[in-house]
Coordinates of C-alpha atoms in Angstrom, one line a residue:
F3 CA 0.0 0.0 0.0
I4 CA 1.4 3.4 -1.0
S5 CA -0.1 6.8 -0.2
N6 CA 0.7 10.0 -2.1
S7 CA -2.4 12.1 -1.2
T8 CA -5.4 12.1 1.0
S9 CA -7.8 11.3 -1.7
P10 CA -8.7 7.7 -2.7
E11 CA -7.3 8.3 -6.2
G12 CA -3.9 8.9 -4.7
R13 CA -3.8 5.7 -2.7
H14 CA -2.3 2.8 -4.5
V15 CA -2.5 -0.7 -3.2
A16 CA -0.3 -3.4 -4.7
V17 CA -2.0 -6.8 -4.0
Q18 CA -1.8 -10.4 -5.0
P19 CA -3.3 -10.6 -8.6
G20 CA -6.4 -12.4 -7.5
L21 CA -7.3 -9.5 -5.1
V22 CA -7.1 -6.6 -7.6
E23 CA -10.8 -6.5 -8.3
F24 CA -11.6 -6.7 -4.6
A25 CA -9.2 -3.8 -3.8
E26 CA -10.7 -1.7 -6.6
S27 CA -14.2 -2.3 -5.2
A28 CA -13.0 -0.5 -2.0
G29 CA -12.2 2.6 -4.1
L30 CA -8.4 2.1 -4.3
T31 CA -6.1 2.2 -7.3
A32 CA -4.9 -1.4 -7.4
L33 CA -2.2 -3.2 -9.3
P34 CA -1.0 -6.8 -9.3
Y35 CA 1.9 -7.5 -6.9
G36 CA 3.9 -10.8 -6.9
P37 CA 2.7 -14.2 -8.1
E38 CA -0.7 -15.8 -8.3
L39 CA -1.6 -17.4 -5.0
E40 CA -1.4 -20.9 -6.5
D41 CA 2.2 -20.2 -7.6
F42 CA 3.1 -18.9 -4.1
L43 CA 1.4 -21.6 -1.9
N44 CA 2.1 -25.3 -2.1
E45 CA -0.8 -26.6 0.0
D46 CA 0.7 -30.1 0.6
F47 CA 4.0 -28.5 1.7
L48 CA 2.3 -26.1 4.1
R49 CA 0.0 -28.7 5.5
N50 CA 3.0 -31.0 6.3
F51 CA 5.5 -28.3 7.0
W52 CA 6.2 -28.9 10.7
A53 CA 6.7 -32.7 10.2
Q54 CA 9.0 -32.0 7.2
L55 CA 10.9 -29.4 9.2
V56 CA 11.8 -32.0 11.8
R57 CA 13.0 -34.5 9.2
N58 CA 14.8 -32.0 6.9
P59 CA 15.2 -28.5 8.5
A60 CA 17.4 -26.9 5.8
G61 CA 15.5 -28.3 2.9
S62 CA 12.1 -27.3 4.4
L63 CA 13.2 -23.7 5.0
R64 CA 14.7 -23.4 1.5
E65 CA 11.3 -24.6 0.0
L66 CA 9.4 -22.2 2.3
W67 CA 11.5 -19.2 1.2
A68 CA 11.9 -20.1 -2.5
P69 CA 8.8 -18.1 -3.7
I70 CA 9.9 -15.0 -1.8
I71 CA 13.4 -15.2 -3.3
E72 CA 12.0 -15.9 -6.8
Y73 CA 9.6 -13.0 -6.9
W74 CA 11.7 -10.5 -4.9
P75 CA 13.0 -8.6 -7.9
E76 CA 9.6 -8.3 -9.5
T77 CA 7.9 -7.0 -6.3
G78 CA 10.6 -4.5 -5.8
R79 CA 10.2 -3.1 -9.4
T80 CA 6.4 -3.0 -9.0
L81 CA 6.7 -0.7 -5.9
L82 CA 9.4 1.3 -7.6
T83 CA 6.9 2.4 -10.3
I84 CA 4.5 4.0 -7.9
A85 CA 6.7 5.0 -4.9
D86 CA 8.1 8.3 -6.2
G87 CA 6.4 11.2 -4.4
A88 CA 4.6 8.9 -1.9
D89 CA 4.0 10.0 1.7
L90 CA 4.4 6.5 3.1
L91 CA 4.6 2.8 2.2
S92 CA 2.8 0.1 4.2
T93 CA 3.5 -3.6 3.8
G94 CA 2.4 -6.9 5.1
L95 CA 4.8 -9.8 6.0
N96 CA 5.3 -11.2 2.5
Y97 CA 7.9 -9.1 0.7
E98 CA 8.4 -6.8 3.7
Q99 CA 12.1 -6.7 2.9
P100 CA 12.0 -5.4 -0.7
A101 CA 9.4 -2.9 0.4
A102 CA 11.7 -1.7 3.2
N103 CA 14.5 -1.1 0.6
V104 CA 12.2 0.9 -1.6
A105 CA 11.0 3.0 1.3
E106 CA 14.7 3.6 2.3
S107 CA 15.5 4.6 -1.3
F108 CA 12.8 7.2 -1.4
D109 CA 13.4 8.2 2.2
I110 CA 9.7 7.8 3.1
P111 CA 8.2 6.2 6.2
L112 CA 7.6 2.4 6.3
I113 CA 4.7 0.7 8.1
S114 CA 4.9 -3.1 8.5
L115 CA 1.7 -5.0 9.3
H116 CA 2.4 -8.2 11.3
H117 CA -0.5 -10.6 11.9
F118 CA 1.6 -12.7 14.3
P119 CA 4.8 -12.0 16.3
I120 CA 7.5 -12.5 13.7
R121 CA 10.3 -10.7 15.5
P122 CA 12.5 -12.6 18.0
N123 CA 10.5 -13.2 21.3
S124 CA 10.1 -15.8 24.0
Q125 CA 6.3 -16.2 23.8
L126 CA 5.7 -17.8 20.4
V127 CA 5.6 -21.4 21.8
P128 CA 4.4 -21.2 25.4
M129 CA 5.1 -24.8 26.2
L130 CA 8.8 -24.5 25.5
P131 CA 11.4 -22.7 27.7
S132 CA 11.6 -19.0 26.9
P133 CA 15.3 -19.0 26.1
V134 CA 14.9 -21.8 23.7
V135 CA 12.0 -20.1 21.9
R136 CA 13.8 -16.8 21.6
S137 CA 17.0 -18.5 20.3
A138 CA 15.1 -20.5 17.8
V139 CA 13.4 -17.4 16.4
K140 CA 16.7 -15.6 16.2
V141 CA 18.2 -18.5 14.3
F142 CA 15.2 -18.6 11.9
E143 CA 15.7 -14.8 11.2
W144 CA 19.4 -15.2 10.7
L145 CA 19.0 -18.2 8.3
F146 CA 16.5 -16.2 6.3
W147 CA 19.0 -13.3 6.1
L148 CA 21.7 -15.7 4.8
A149 CA 19.3 -17.2 2.2
T150 CA 18.1 -13.8 0.9
K151 CA 21.2 -11.7 1.3
G152 CA 22.2 -12.0 -2.4
V153 CA 18.9 -11.1 -3.9
E154 CA 18.4 -8.3 -1.4
N155 CA 21.8 -6.7 -2.1
A156 CA 21.1 -7.0 -5.8
Q157 CA 17.9 -4.9 -5.3
R158 CA 19.8 -2.4 -3.1
D159 CA 22.4 -2.0 -5.8
E160 CA 19.7 -1.2 -8.4
L161 CA 18.3 1.4 -6.0
G162 CA 21.6 3.0 -5.4
L163 CA 21.8 1.9 -1.7
Q164 CA 24.8 0.6 0.1
K165 CA 25.1 -3.1 0.5
A166 CA 23.3 -4.4 3.6
T167 CA 25.5 -6.0 6.2
V168 CA 22.8 -6.8 8.8
S169 CA 19.3 -8.3 8.4
S170 CA 16.3 -6.3 7.2
P171 CA 14.4 -6.5 10.5
R172 CA 17.3 -4.9 12.3
R173 CA 17.5 -2.2 9.7
I174 CA 13.7 -1.6 9.9
A175 CA 13.9 -1.2 13.6
E176 CA 17.0 1.1 13.5
R177 CA 15.2 3.3 11.0
G178 CA 12.3 3.7 13.5
S179 CA 9.7 2.2 11.2
L180 CA 6.3 1.3 12.7
E181 CA 5.6 -2.4 13.1
I182 CA 1.9 -2.8 13.7
Q183 CA 1.0 -6.0 15.6
A184 CA -2.4 -6.8 14.1
Y185 CA -3.4 -9.5 16.6
D186 CA -4.5 -9.3 20.2
A187 CA -1.8 -9.2 22.8
V188 CA -3.8 -11.7 24.9
C189 CA -3.0 -14.4 22.4
F190 CA 0.7 -14.3 23.5
P191 CA 0.7 -13.6 27.3
G192 CA 3.9 -11.7 28.3
L193 CA 4.8 -10.5 24.8
A194 CA 3.7 -6.9 25.4
K195 CA 5.9 -6.8 28.6
E196 CA 8.8 -8.4 26.8
W197 CA 8.6 -5.8 24.0
A198 CA 7.9 -2.9 26.3
K199 CA 10.9 -0.9 25.0
W200 CA 9.5 -1.3 21.5
A201 CA 6.0 -0.1 22.5
R202 CA 6.1 3.0 20.3
Q203 CA 7.2 1.0 17.3
R204 CA 5.2 -2.2 17.9
P205 CA 1.7 -1.3 19.0
F206 CA -0.8 -4.1 19.6
V207 CA -4.0 -3.1 17.8
G208 CA -5.9 -6.3 17.5
A209 CA -7.1 -7.9 14.2
L210 CA -7.9 -5.4 11.5
T211 CA -11.3 -5.5 9.7
M212 CA -12.9 -3.5 6.9
E213 CA -16.0 -3.2 9.2
L214 CA -18.1 -4.6 6.3
T215 CA -21.7 -5.6 7.2
T216 CA -23.7 -8.7 6.1
D217 CA -27.3 -9.5 6.1
A218 CA -26.8 -12.1 8.9
D219 CA -25.1 -9.7 11.4
D220 CA -28.2 -9.2 13.6
E221 CA -29.1 -12.9 13.6
V222 CA -25.5 -13.9 14.5
E223 CA -25.2 -11.3 17.3
S224 CA -28.6 -12.5 18.7
W225 CA -27.5 -16.1 18.6
I226 CA -24.3 -15.3 20.4
A227 CA -26.1 -13.3 23.1
A228 CA -28.8 -15.9 23.7
G229 CA -26.6 -18.6 25.3
T230 CA -23.2 -19.6 26.5
P231 CA -20.3 -18.2 24.6
P232 CA -19.7 -20.1 21.3
I233 CA -16.5 -21.8 20.4
C234 CA -14.8 -20.9 17.2
F235 CA -12.8 -23.5 15.3
A236 CA -10.4 -21.8 12.8
T237 CA -7.8 -23.4 10.5
G238 CA -5.9 -20.2 9.9
S239 CA -4.2 -20.0 6.5
I240 CA -3.3 -23.6 6.2
P241 CA -5.7 -25.6 4.0
V242 CA -7.2 -28.7 5.7
E243 CA -6.6 -32.0 4.0
S244 CA -10.2 -33.1 4.4
P245 CA -12.9 -30.6 5.3
E246 CA -15.4 -33.5 5.9
A247 CA -13.0 -35.2 8.3
T248 CA -12.3 -31.9 10.1
L249 CA -16.0 -31.3 10.6
T250 CA -16.5 -34.8 11.9
M251 CA -13.7 -34.3 14.4
I252 CA -15.2 -30.9 15.5
S253 CA -18.6 -32.5 16.0
A254 CA -17.2 -35.4 18.0
A255 CA -15.3 -33.0 20.2
C256 CA -18.3 -30.8 20.9
A257 CA -20.5 -33.8 21.6
Q258 CA -17.9 -35.1 24.1
L259 CA -17.5 -31.7 25.9

């Protein structure tokens, strides 16, 4: 997302190709950004990622990061075509790094939107010792930096920037960029306290919505208020292998409880 005026016509949003029409329906000027979703996501790989990670850590991480590396130059060039004269650049997690380089090149503010705590912390996996969790996240970040250093410095060279000698997250923090935590702090107890010194740069704002309404809103709210609080089962972004089996499991669990 790039803003260069207060009017909708001056707000450009670069989105996954399949979301261009949706973004334009919200009154924004949209352009395709990066690959088609099917080219970016390998459903079987994502579904089995944690099991594969245990068996083959290096290979699993290389496969996870491959689409980001492959489309890094393209995404950087897309942002470059619309960033001149912009007031700010806001990015999600995917392709945060090339966006940060473009923002640095034009000397404009960068806002990163994080829907889970990607920066090193001790709260990501509560059942493990805090030092282990923090060290693991740091290693993950360092490995990503090693894997992408070549393509990142190639982009920085095209932008006329100095070669990077430290990871992008570190440079983003040192530049004072805003890293909006778009999830509720209650999901990770202790994280807000751990990141207290970053409070101005990493505000917890909760999940973001477009506040769109539906015809069923009143009915749903009445149903929620009529009885005990409902339980929500969510699969997140990982596709389930069998929706039918998942519903059967949920039904069995609810019947038992």
